[in-house]
Amino acid sequence: LQRVHHDLQEAYDQLRRDLEAAATIQTAMLPAPTTVDNIRHTGLYSPSALVAGDTYNVIRRPDGAVGFFQIDVAGHGAAAALVSVAGQHTLSQAILTRQQGALLEDIVADVNRQWPPDLPYFTTILGEIDPVRPLARIVQAGHPSPLLVRADGSVRFLGESGYPIGVLQQASYDSIEFDFDAGDRLLIYSDGVIEMENPAGEFYSEDRLRALVAEHADRPTPKILQALQEALRTWRGRDNLTDDVSVLVVERISPRDPIHAIH
């Protein structure tokens, strides 16, 4: 029995080390908060376990456009984490290799058609910010509706869901184009935010998220994310999370902003 216990402990310790290494790599793949030209992005990442099914990325294309996405893989643990890495690679390459004139909705539909049917599905928002005109576009594939936070403090949801990647092979998608001027922000989040349960089993909900963001809309993005993290921790009432939590905020700043630089 002592030998069996020793062998099990060694196996557990090795598994733990492997998961910790995987978590380090997964975190390193997330983009650091950065300002490039007049586009800034900031993120919040709180996995429910060592590794997560949530991920996101922001990529500046050679033509100056800024592409971005967030992914939330169905399920939890190592399997979901591996799929999130695969999804991040797939969408990052789709942004970088996008041909002139290719529509975002066609790119998402193509990724969906080619997604292996034996892999878990994932939800995503794929978007792009125009480098010249005050415009942005997103395609929603089963992901929660993001919040558009205007420079004047108004807050509203965008989109109505759509099919997740890997659920219906022949699904079609629509893009949403909207004004995105200096001072505007887009807050994209995984369902772990609005489906965070309190001790009574109630969800945090879209309404509470919108109210919190509206309350803090006049504050810098890091302060909004800090307020959200504290609100979720209070709502949860315990240390463990029921699902991965991630938030990505992209914003257009004024060229006269004093912190306009690459950090």
XYZ file of N, CA and C in Angstrom:
789
model
N 0.828 -1.209 0.000
C 0.000 0.000 0.000
C 0.863 1.260 0.000
N 1.972 1.224 0.761
C 2.867 2.380 0.766
C 3.477 2.614 -0.610
N 3.831 1.496 -1.299
C 4.412 1.625 -2.643
C 3.377 2.198 -3.622
N 2.157 1.718 -3.544
C 1.099 2.223 -4.418
C 0.858 3.705 -4.148
N 0.803 4.071 -2.864
C 0.602 5.464 -2.502
C 1.737 6.334 -3.036
N 2.981 5.840 -2.939
C 4.139 6.591 -3.422
C 4.059 6.798 -4.935
N 3.689 5.717 -5.660
C 3.587 5.808 -7.118
C 2.479 6.782 -7.535
N 1.350 6.740 -6.827
C 0.246 7.652 -7.141
C 0.644 9.101 -6.876
N 1.381 9.310 -5.780
C 1.816 10.667 -5.461
C 2.776 11.190 -6.514
N 3.678 10.341 -6.981
C 4.610 10.749 -8.038
C 3.860 11.090 -9.319
N 2.878 10.244 -9.670
C 2.103 10.497 -10.887
C 1.322 11.812 -10.769
N 0.744 12.050 -9.587
C 0.007 13.293 -9.366
C 0.928 14.500 -9.465
N 2.105 14.399 -8.853
C 3.047 15.518 -8.882
C 3.497 15.828 -10.306
N 3.713 14.783 -11.107
C 4.125 14.997 -12.491
C 3.002 15.645 -13.298
N 1.777 15.178 -13.073
C 0.630 15.765 -13.759
C 0.470 17.236 -13.384
N 0.662 17.525 -12.101
C 0.555 18.905 -11.636
C 1.614 19.794 -12.291
N 2.832 19.281 -12.383
C 3.898 20.059 -13.027
C 3.592 20.291 -14.503
N 3.058 19.268 -15.171
C 2.714 19.422 -16.583
C 1.620 20.469 -16.777
N 0.607 20.444 -15.915
C -0.482 21.411 -16.030
C 0.000 22.826 -15.717
N 0.880 22.957 -14.748
C 1.421 24.275 -14.425
C 2.239 24.824 -15.594
N 3.013 23.941 -16.247
C 3.774 24.376 -17.419
C 2.838 24.784 -18.554
N 1.772 23.997 -18.743
C 0.799 24.327 -19.793
C 0.111 25.657 -19.497
N -0.204 25.906 -18.213
C -0.845 27.160 -17.831
C 0.071 28.347 -18.097
N 1.364 28.176 -17.838
C 2.330 29.245 -18.097
C 2.388 29.574 -19.576
N 2.412 28.533 -20.411
C 2.449 28.736 -21.862
C 1.162 29.402 -22.344
N 0.026 28.933 -21.823
C -1.257 29.490 -22.251
C -1.368 30.973 -21.895
N -0.918 31.333 -20.697
C -0.955 32.732 -20.287
C -0.015 33.578 -21.144
N 1.151 33.007 -21.478
C 2.131 33.738 -22.281
C 1.607 34.028 -23.687
N 0.636 33.252 -24.159
C 0.074 33.465 -25.489
C -0.885 34.648 -25.539
N -1.341 35.117 -24.372
C -2.258 36.252 -24.348
C -1.493 37.538 -24.630
N -2.066 38.452 -25.386
C -1.366 39.709 -25.685
C -1.293 40.601 -24.454
N -0.149 41.199 -24.229
C -0.006 42.138 -23.120
C -0.750 43.426 -23.445
N -1.272 44.138 -22.436
C -1.932 45.430 -22.696
C -0.998 46.357 -23.466
N -1.495 46.848 -24.585
C -0.638 47.615 -25.492
C -1.439 48.706 -26.190
N -0.770 49.777 -26.563
C -1.345 50.802 -27.429
C -0.504 50.881 -28.695
N -1.132 50.649 -29.836
C -0.463 50.739 -31.125
C -1.239 51.722 -31.991
N -0.523 52.742 -32.493
C -1.193 53.834 -33.202
C -2.253 54.426 -32.272
N -3.520 54.348 -32.636
C -4.548 54.893 -31.758
C -5.514 53.824 -31.253
N -5.044 52.570 -31.223
C -5.858 51.464 -30.723
C -5.188 50.877 -29.480
N -5.959 50.789 -28.426
C -5.454 50.229 -27.174
C -6.273 48.993 -26.817
N -5.621 48.005 -26.228
C -6.370 46.836 -25.756
C -5.876 46.417 -24.381
N -6.810 45.928 -23.574
C -6.553 45.505 -22.208
C -7.380 44.256 -21.943
N -6.865 43.337 -21.132
C -7.578 42.100 -20.883
C -7.658 41.720 -19.419
N -8.591 40.829 -19.117
C -8.751 40.226 -17.796
C -8.874 38.724 -18.015
N -8.100 37.941 -17.256
C -8.053 36.500 -17.485
C -8.000 35.783 -16.142
N -9.073 35.043 -15.798
C -9.151 34.320 -14.532
C -9.677 32.913 -14.803
N -8.783 31.933 -15.017
C -9.240 30.574 -15.266
C -9.824 29.932 -14.014
N -10.766 29.027 -14.209
C -11.376 28.333 -13.073
C -10.496 27.193 -12.575
N -9.521 26.787 -13.383
C -8.554 25.758 -12.999
C -7.182 26.215 -13.488
N -6.193 25.338 -13.431
C -4.854 25.723 -13.869
C -4.844 26.145 -15.331
N -5.558 25.416 -16.172
C -5.650 25.752 -17.590
C -7.090 26.083 -17.927
N -7.280 26.828 -19.023
C -8.609 27.356 -19.324
C -9.000 27.119 -20.780
N -10.303 27.189 -21.015
C -10.826 27.114 -22.375
C -11.053 28.485 -22.979
N -10.744 29.534 -22.233
C -10.869 30.908 -22.726
C -9.517 31.398 -23.252
N -9.567 32.189 -24.297
C -8.364 32.865 -24.778
C -8.782 34.034 -25.654
N -7.840 34.904 -25.982
C -8.117 36.036 -26.869
C -6.810 36.503 -27.488
N -6.940 37.330 -28.510
C -5.751 37.872 -29.162
C -6.113 39.164 -29.889
N -5.114 40.028 -30.059
C -5.253 41.264 -30.825
C -4.048 41.339 -31.746
N -4.301 41.532 -33.050
C -3.238 41.472 -34.049
C -3.342 42.666 -34.983
N -2.235 43.343 -35.165
C -2.190 44.453 -36.138
C -1.730 43.908 -37.483
N -2.552 44.117 -38.497
C -2.234 43.652 -39.830
C -1.284 44.619 -40.531
N -0.591 44.148 -41.577
C 0.322 45.035 -42.315
C -0.362 46.269 -42.890
N -1.666 46.170 -43.207
C -2.370 47.327 -43.771
C -2.818 48.325 -42.702
N -2.501 48.054 -41.432
C -2.846 48.966 -40.352
C -4.108 48.614 -39.602
N -4.945 47.760 -40.187
C -6.158 47.342 -39.487
C -5.791 46.495 -38.268
N -6.629 46.539 -37.244
C -6.398 45.772 -36.027
C -7.490 44.709 -35.909
N -7.083 43.444 -35.966
C -8.004 42.339 -35.797
C -7.960 41.834 -34.368
N -9.076 41.301 -33.907
C -9.138 40.801 -32.537
C -10.175 39.690 -32.442
N -10.053 38.859 -31.410
C -11.046 37.823 -31.166
C -10.967 37.355 -29.724
N -12.049 36.764 -29.290
C -12.082 36.052 -28.018
C -12.720 34.698 -28.265
N -12.213 33.667 -27.568
C -12.683 32.290 -27.730
C -13.094 31.739 -26.374
N -14.178 30.969 -26.364
C -14.613 30.255 -25.166
C -14.987 28.839 -25.599
N -14.161 27.861 -25.205
C -14.361 26.474 -25.621
C -15.346 25.780 -24.682
N -16.199 24.958 -25.230
C -17.139 24.183 -24.416
C -16.367 23.217 -23.519
N -16.759 23.152 -22.252
C -16.101 22.253 -21.321
C -15.012 22.951 -20.524
N -14.284 22.160 -19.760
C -13.257 22.681 -18.871
C -12.022 21.794 -18.920
N -10.967 22.247 -18.270
C -9.788 21.425 -18.078
C -8.861 21.378 -19.270
N -8.015 20.316 -19.274
C -6.944 20.215 -20.258
C -7.473 20.124 -21.688
N -8.553 19.368 -21.898
C -9.091 19.218 -23.256
C -9.539 20.569 -23.810
N -10.275 21.339 -23.012
C -10.742 22.654 -23.459
C -9.559 23.584 -23.706
N -8.528 23.473 -22.856
C -7.353 24.335 -23.020
C -6.634 24.040 -24.331
N -6.484 22.763 -24.665
C -5.825 22.397 -25.920
C -6.614 22.908 -27.117
N -7.935 22.802 -27.049
C -8.772 23.288 -28.148
C -8.678 24.815 -28.253
N -8.580 25.501 -27.113
C -8.465 26.967 -27.157
C -7.171 27.387 -27.840
N -6.098 26.629 -27.623
C -4.828 26.930 -28.295
C -4.979 26.736 -29.803
N -5.644 25.635 -30.184
C -5.868 25.378 -31.607
C -6.741 26.471 -32.227
N -7.772 26.885 -31.505
C -8.642 27.935 -32.008
C -7.931 29.265 -32.118
N -7.071 29.568 -31.140
C -6.318 30.817 -31.203
C -5.393 30.846 -32.414
N -4.724 29.731 -32.663
C -3.842 29.667 -33.831
C -4.647 29.846 -35.120
N -5.786 29.163 -35.205
C -6.603 29.215 -36.418
C -7.083 30.634 -36.712
N -7.628 31.314 -35.693
C -8.156 32.659 -35.924
C -7.044 33.687 -36.108
N -5.919 33.498 -35.417
C -4.791 34.423 -35.612
C -4.287 34.354 -37.048
N -4.165 33.139 -37.571
C -3.725 32.975 -38.954
C -4.756 33.529 -39.928
N -6.033 33.370 -39.598
C -7.089 33.903 -40.464
C -6.993 35.421 -40.562
N -6.658 36.079 -39.459
C -6.505 37.539 -39.468
C -5.286 37.942 -40.287
N -4.176 37.250 -40.056
C -2.924 37.633 -40.719
C -2.943 37.356 -42.217
N -3.642 36.308 -42.636
C -3.635 35.912 -44.050
C -4.883 36.380 -44.789
N -5.693 37.193 -44.167
C -6.928 37.663 -44.806
C -6.608 38.409 -46.096
N -7.264 38.000 -47.155
C -7.068 38.635 -48.452
C -7.844 39.945 -48.537
N -7.330 40.877 -49.328
C -7.988 42.165 -49.517
C -9.411 41.944 -50.023
N -10.380 42.502 -49.323
C -11.773 42.376 -49.725
C -12.500 41.198 -49.130
N -11.799 40.288 -48.472
C -12.449 39.131 -47.853
C -13.312 39.597 -46.687
N -14.518 39.081 -46.596
C -15.463 39.487 -45.569
C -15.221 38.705 -44.277
N -15.374 39.368 -43.155
C -15.182 38.698 -41.868
C -16.142 37.525 -41.703
N -17.391 37.706 -42.126
C -18.367 36.629 -41.960
C -18.001 35.399 -42.782
N -17.374 35.609 -43.949
C -16.938 34.472 -44.761
C -15.757 33.756 -44.111
N -14.884 34.515 -43.452
C -13.749 33.910 -42.755
C -14.248 33.019 -41.625
N -15.209 33.508 -40.848
C -15.761 32.707 -39.752
C -16.469 31.469 -40.294
N -17.222 31.638 -41.369
C -17.915 30.489 -41.969
C -16.918 29.451 -42.466
N -15.808 29.894 -43.025
C -14.781 28.973 -43.512
C -14.123 28.224 -42.350
N -13.814 28.935 -41.257
C -13.253 28.276 -40.072
C -14.236 27.238 -39.542
N -15.519 27.585 -39.539
C -16.543 26.663 -39.048
C -16.625 25.406 -39.919
N -16.581 25.567 -41.243
C -16.668 24.418 -42.146
C -15.484 23.476 -41.967
N -14.304 24.036 -41.682
C -13.100 23.226 -41.604
C -12.793 22.719 -40.191
N -13.592 23.126 -39.211
C -13.323 22.706 -37.844
C -13.581 21.206 -37.697
N -12.618 20.427 -37.182
C -12.784 18.968 -37.063
C -14.009 18.606 -36.230
N -14.881 17.747 -36.738
C -16.126 17.429 -36.025
C -15.911 16.676 -34.719
N -14.740 16.070 -34.541
C -14.495 15.328 -33.299
C -13.929 16.206 -32.189
N -13.722 17.498 -32.455
C -13.243 18.413 -31.428
C -14.413 19.170 -30.802
N -14.292 19.594 -29.548
C -15.350 20.390 -28.929
C -15.597 21.683 -29.712
N -16.811 22.170 -29.641
C -17.133 23.436 -30.300
C -16.664 24.599 -29.431
N -16.607 25.778 -30.024
C -16.286 26.961 -29.248
C -17.076 28.154 -29.768
N -17.294 29.115 -28.885
C -17.917 30.369 -29.287
C -16.825 31.411 -29.488
N -17.109 32.399 -30.299
C -16.101 33.424 -30.554
C -16.744 34.708 -31.047
N -16.027 35.782 -30.876
C -16.285 37.039 -31.577
C -15.008 37.395 -32.312
N -15.124 37.563 -33.618
C -14.010 37.991 -34.451
C -14.318 39.397 -34.938
N -13.365 40.301 -34.782
C -13.627 41.678 -35.168
C -12.439 42.358 -35.796
N -12.681 43.553 -36.316
C -11.625 44.332 -36.945
C -11.947 45.817 -36.788
N -10.914 46.606 -36.487
C -11.055 48.049 -36.385
C -10.405 48.688 -37.600
N -11.154 49.519 -38.298
C -10.650 50.189 -39.494
C -9.522 51.151 -39.102
N -8.387 51.123 -39.829
C -7.254 51.967 -39.446
C -7.436 53.445 -39.801
N -8.370 53.749 -40.700
C -8.544 55.126 -41.173
C -9.903 55.685 -40.769
N -10.951 55.003 -41.154
C -12.294 55.481 -40.859
C -12.704 55.109 -39.438
N -13.593 55.868 -38.811
C -14.039 55.555 -37.449
C -15.080 54.443 -37.438
N -14.665 53.275 -37.894
C -15.571 52.135 -38.020
C -14.937 50.880 -37.423
N -15.787 49.957 -37.001
C -15.353 48.631 -36.574
C -16.409 47.625 -37.008
N -16.010 46.365 -37.085
C -16.924 45.283 -37.477
C -16.671 44.084 -36.579
N -17.725 43.340 -36.293
C -17.577 42.089 -35.561
C -18.468 41.023 -36.182
N -18.078 39.780 -35.992
C -18.918 38.628 -36.316
C -19.060 37.830 -35.033
N -20.291 37.514 -34.689
C -20.596 36.829 -33.437
C -20.968 35.381 -33.750
N -20.257 34.438 -33.122
C -20.512 33.013 -33.341
C -20.805 32.346 -32.004
N -22.035 32.508 -31.534
C -22.463 31.875 -30.294
C -21.982 32.549 -29.030
N -21.226 33.609 -29.161
C -20.609 34.293 -28.025
C -21.582 35.304 -27.417
N -21.446 35.595 -26.110
C -22.297 36.634 -25.519
C -22.143 37.965 -26.245
N -23.200 38.746 -26.252
C -23.185 40.036 -26.944
C -22.263 41.010 -26.221
N -21.280 41.584 -26.943
C -20.353 42.521 -26.299
C -21.028 43.841 -25.975
N -20.370 44.611 -25.122
C -20.866 45.928 -24.752
C -20.099 47.006 -25.506
N -20.830 47.896 -26.153
C -20.234 49.062 -26.806
C -20.369 50.240 -25.851
N -19.233 50.748 -25.404
C -19.208 51.852 -24.443
C -18.764 53.106 -25.191
N -19.684 54.045 -25.343
C -19.390 55.254 -26.096
C -18.583 56.246 -25.248
N -17.951 57.186 -25.940
C -17.170 58.212 -25.261
C -18.039 59.059 -24.329
N -19.343 59.164 -24.640
C -20.241 59.956 -23.794
C -20.766 59.177 -22.592
N -20.325 57.897 -22.443
C -20.730 57.093 -21.293
C -21.909 56.178 -21.535
N -22.557 56.283 -22.688
C -23.677 55.393 -22.980
C -23.165 53.973 -23.235
N -23.984 52.984 -22.882
C -23.583 51.575 -22.963
C -24.716 50.774 -23.590
N -24.388 49.949 -24.579
C -25.410 49.082 -25.170
C -24.776 47.789 -25.661
N -25.617 46.758 -25.764
C -25.174 45.469 -26.271
C -25.209 45.455 -27.799
N -24.327 44.658 -28.394
C -24.294 44.457 -29.840
C -24.520 42.982 -30.152
N -25.302 42.705 -31.183
C -25.416 41.343 -31.699
C -26.473 40.496 -31.016
N -26.709 39.327 -31.644
C -27.741 38.404 -31.159
C -27.276 36.956 -31.188
N -26.022 36.703 -30.967
C -25.444 35.364 -30.807
C -24.934 34.754 -32.108
N -25.700 33.904 -32.816
C -25.179 33.156 -33.962
C -24.743 31.762 -33.545
N -24.330 30.952 -34.508
C -23.951 29.558 -34.239
C -22.499 29.463 -33.768
N -22.236 28.681 -32.726
C -20.842 28.432 -32.329
C -20.070 27.714 -33.435
N -18.753 27.818 -33.381
C -17.900 27.119 -34.339
C -17.885 25.631 -33.995
N -18.239 24.808 -34.992
C -18.204 23.363 -34.792
C -19.534 22.730 -34.454
N -20.628 23.484 -34.535
C -21.954 22.943 -34.214
C -22.716 22.582 -35.481
N -22.772 23.506 -36.431
C -23.485 23.293 -37.699
C -22.552 23.656 -38.835
N -22.112 22.646 -39.576
C -21.044 22.844 -40.557
C -21.392 23.867 -41.623
N -22.636 23.922 -42.047
C -23.035 24.828 -43.119
C -23.630 26.138 -42.600
N -23.364 26.481 -41.371
C -23.910 27.715 -40.796
C -23.368 28.936 -41.528
N -24.183 29.961 -41.625
C -23.747 31.237 -42.203
C -23.733 32.286 -41.097
N -22.994 33.343 -41.329
C -22.805 34.365 -40.300
C -22.992 35.751 -40.894
N -23.295 36.699 -40.034
C -23.468 38.087 -40.435
C -22.473 38.961 -39.674
N -22.026 40.019 -40.327
C -21.155 40.968 -39.644
C -21.981 42.158 -39.183
N -21.503 42.800 -38.136
C -22.124 43.998 -37.599
C -21.118 45.130 -37.727
N -21.473 46.174 -38.452
C -20.597 47.333 -38.599
C -21.153 48.481 -37.752
N -20.272 49.174 -37.051
C -20.720 50.243 -36.169
C -19.655 51.330 -36.100
N -20.104 52.530 -35.776
C -19.172 53.650 -35.588
C -18.266 53.352 -34.405
N -16.992 53.685 -34.560
C -16.028 53.435 -33.484
C -15.016 54.565 -33.520
N -15.350 55.620 -32.794
C -14.553 56.841 -32.835
C -13.698 56.960 -31.579
N -12.904 58.020 -31.506
C -12.031 58.239 -30.352
C -12.847 58.265 -29.065
N -12.393 57.504 -28.077
C -13.076 57.413 -26.795
C -14.047 56.263 -26.687
N -14.363 55.603 -27.813
C -15.273 54.458 -27.788
C -14.516 53.192 -27.399
N -15.220 52.299 -26.679
C -14.636 51.038 -26.245
C -15.586 49.885 -26.536
N -15.012 48.731 -26.831
C -15.788 47.509 -27.016
C -15.326 46.509 -25.973
N -16.252 46.070 -25.121
C -15.942 45.121 -24.047
C -16.513 43.763 -24.408
N -15.613 42.804 -24.642
C -15.984 41.444 -25.029
C -15.686 40.526 -23.844
N -16.588 39.614 -23.547
C -16.452 38.793 -22.345
C -16.949 37.370 -22.615
N -16.426 36.417 -21.863
C -16.899 35.040 -21.963
C -18.127 34.856 -21.075
N -18.863 33.770 -21.287
C -20.097 33.576 -20.517
C -19.832 33.285 -19.040
N -18.559 33.029 -18.686
C -18.232 32.856 -17.282
C -18.479 34.107 -16.467
N -18.552 35.270 -17.135
C -18.839 36.525 -16.432
C -20.314 36.585 -16.060
N -21.192 36.506 -17.045
C -22.621 36.690 -16.777
C -23.261 35.455 -16.143
N -22.600 34.290 -16.246
C -23.135 33.070 -15.635
C -22.434 32.713 -14.329
N -21.683 33.654 -13.773
C -21.087 33.457 -12.457
C -22.215 33.303 -11.424
N -22.173 32.222 -10.651
C -23.236 31.945 -9.692
C -22.865 32.421 -8.290
N -23.848 32.982 -7.604
C -23.657 33.311 -6.194
C -24.045 32.096 -5.345
N -23.897 32.143 -4.020
C -24.231 30.980 -3.187
C -25.666 30.490 -3.348
N -26.572 31.375 -3.788
C -27.968 30.981 -3.979
C -28.223 30.394 -5.365
N -27.167 30.338 -6.214
C -27.325 29.771 -7.544
C -27.801 30.755 -8.593
N -27.823 32.049 -8.271
C -28.248 33.067 -9.232
C -27.076 33.492 -10.114
N -27.355 33.768 -11.387
C -26.338 34.253 -12.313
C -26.074 35.746 -12.081
N -24.833 36.150 -12.386
C -24.503 37.573 -12.301
C -25.333 38.369 -13.310
N -25.494 37.857 -14.506
C -26.426 38.351 -15.528
C -25.892 39.507 -16.366
N -26.454 39.652 -17.562
C -26.128 40.751 -18.464
C -26.529 42.095 -17.866
N -27.668 42.123 -17.191
C -28.152 43.391 -16.635
C -27.173 43.937 -15.598
N -26.664 43.080 -14.739
C -25.712 43.547 -13.721
C -24.404 43.993 -14.372
N -23.963 43.257 -15.397
C -22.741 43.640 -16.089
C -22.902 45.014 -16.736
N -23.998 45.208 -17.427
C -24.225 46.496 -18.093
C -24.283 47.631 -17.074
N -24.975 47.390 -15.954
C -25.100 48.427 -14.930
C -23.738 48.781 -14.346
N -22.896 47.776 -14.111
C -21.576 48.059 -13.544
C -20.713 48.849 -14.518
N -20.724 48.432 -15.794
C -19.913 49.139 -16.789
C -20.411 50.570 -16.963
N -21.726 50.757 -16.971
C -22.281 52.111 -17.097
C -21.883 52.969 -15.896
N -21.866 52.374 -14.719
C -21.500 53.118 -13.513
C -20.056 53.616 -13.565
N -19.190 52.820 -14.197
C -17.762 53.148 -14.221
C -17.293 53.611 -15.604
N -18.224 53.968 -16.478
C -17.875 54.280 -17.866
C -16.960 55.487 -17.997
N -16.937 56.361 -16.994
C -16.082 57.538 -17.076
C -14.673 57.272 -16.552
N -14.378 56.023 -16.196
C -13.082 55.675 -15.627
C -12.217 54.975 -16.681
N -10.902 54.952 -16.489
C -10.025 54.228 -17.423
C -10.364 52.738 -17.443
N -10.061 52.087 -18.551
C -10.400 50.677 -18.709
C -9.851 49.790 -17.597
N -8.582 49.923 -17.172
C -8.105 49.063 -16.076
C -8.951 49.194 -14.813
N -9.478 50.392 -14.537
C -10.322 50.584 -13.365
C -11.670 49.877 -13.532
N -12.194 49.881 -14.754
C -13.443 49.163 -15.017
C -13.239 47.668 -14.799
N -12.136 47.131 -15.326
C -11.870 45.706 -15.160
C -11.629 45.346 -13.699
N -10.973 46.228 -12.973
C -10.759 45.989 -11.552
C -12.092 45.972 -10.800
N -12.967 46.920 -11.130
C -14.282 46.961 -10.493
C -15.090 45.712 -10.819
N -14.997 45.241 -12.065
C -15.711 44.037 -12.463
C -15.174 42.820 -11.716
N -13.860 42.706 -11.629
C -13.269 41.576 -10.924
C -13.702 41.552 -9.454
N -13.708 42.703 -8.823
C -14.128 42.785 -7.422
C -15.617 42.459 -7.276
N -16.438 42.922 -8.220
C -17.874 42.643 -8.167
C -18.146 41.153 -8.330
N -17.427 40.500 -9.233
C -17.609 39.070 -9.442
C -17.154 38.273 -8.221
N -16.051 38.698 -7.616
C -15.560 38.014 -6.421
C -16.579 38.130 -5.280
N -17.143 39.321 -5.118
C -18.160 39.525 -4.085
C -19.410 38.715 -4.383
N -19.807 38.711 -5.660
C -21.007 37.973 -6.060
C -20.829 36.472 -5.826
N -19.655 35.969 -6.158
C -19.397 34.541 -6.006
C -19.398 34.137 -4.531
N -18.792 34.934 -3.689
C -18.807 34.667 -2.261
C -17.904 33.538 -1.815
N -17.074 33.039 -2.714
C -16.120 31.971 -2.377
C -14.967 32.040 -3.367
N -13.908 31.272 -3.094
C -12.692 31.384 -3.903
C -12.797 30.687 -5.256
N -13.476 29.547 -5.312
C -13.495 28.778 -6.555
C -14.464 29.379 -7.570
N -14.080 29.291 -8.849
C -14.926 29.756 -9.943
C -15.625 28.573 -10.593
N -16.857 28.780 -11.055
C -17.584 27.714 -11.738
C -17.208 27.631 -13.215
N -16.625 28.705 -13.744
C -16.250 28.732 -15.163
C -15.103 29.729 -15.342
N -14.397 29.574 -16.464
C -13.332 30.529 -16.783
C -13.937 31.911 -17.016
N -13.200 32.921 -16.619
C -13.630 34.307 -16.800
C -12.556 35.040 -17.600
N -12.946 35.638 -18.703
C -12.011 36.459 -19.470
C -12.761 37.631 -20.086
N -12.061 38.757 -20.185
C -12.627 39.974 -20.763
C -11.546 40.609 -21.639
N -11.943 41.067 -22.801
C -11.052 41.810 -23.687
C -11.711 43.140 -24.014
N -10.973 44.230 -23.798
C -11.470 45.565 -24.136
C -10.561 46.168 -25.196
N -11.152 46.561 -26.323
C -10.417 47.290 -27.359
C -11.022 48.681 -27.440
N -10.186 49.697 -27.621
C -10.681 51.073 -27.648
C -9.853 51.922 -28.607
N -10.508 52.922 -29.145
C -9.816 53.883 -29.994
C -9.570 55.143 -29.171
N -8.327 55.563 -29.105
C -7.986 56.727 -28.325
C -7.657 57.887 -29.248
N -7.632 59.067 -28.697
C -7.279 60.252 -29.468
C -5.779 60.269 -29.713
N -5.339 60.656 -30.916
C -3.899 60.768 -31.168
C -3.208 61.737 -30.226
N -3.977 62.605 -29.594
C -3.396 63.574 -28.667
C -3.278 63.025 -27.258
N -3.765 61.767 -27.060
C -3.681 61.153 -25.739
C -2.216 61.094 -25.315
N -1.838 61.587 -24.125
C -0.444 61.607 -23.711
C 0.183 60.238 -23.533
N -0.650 59.195 -23.394
C -0.066 57.865 -23.256
C -0.110 57.115 -24.586
N -0.284 57.882 -25.675
C -0.282 57.289 -27.015
C 1.150 56.828 -27.334
N 1.382 55.533 -27.155
C 2.723 54.974 -27.388
C 2.608 53.461 -27.342
N 3.673 52.813 -27.781
C 3.747 51.357 -27.643
C 4.407 51.056 -26.314
N 3.689 50.394 -25.408
C 4.213 50.139 -24.076
C 4.947 48.798 -24.090
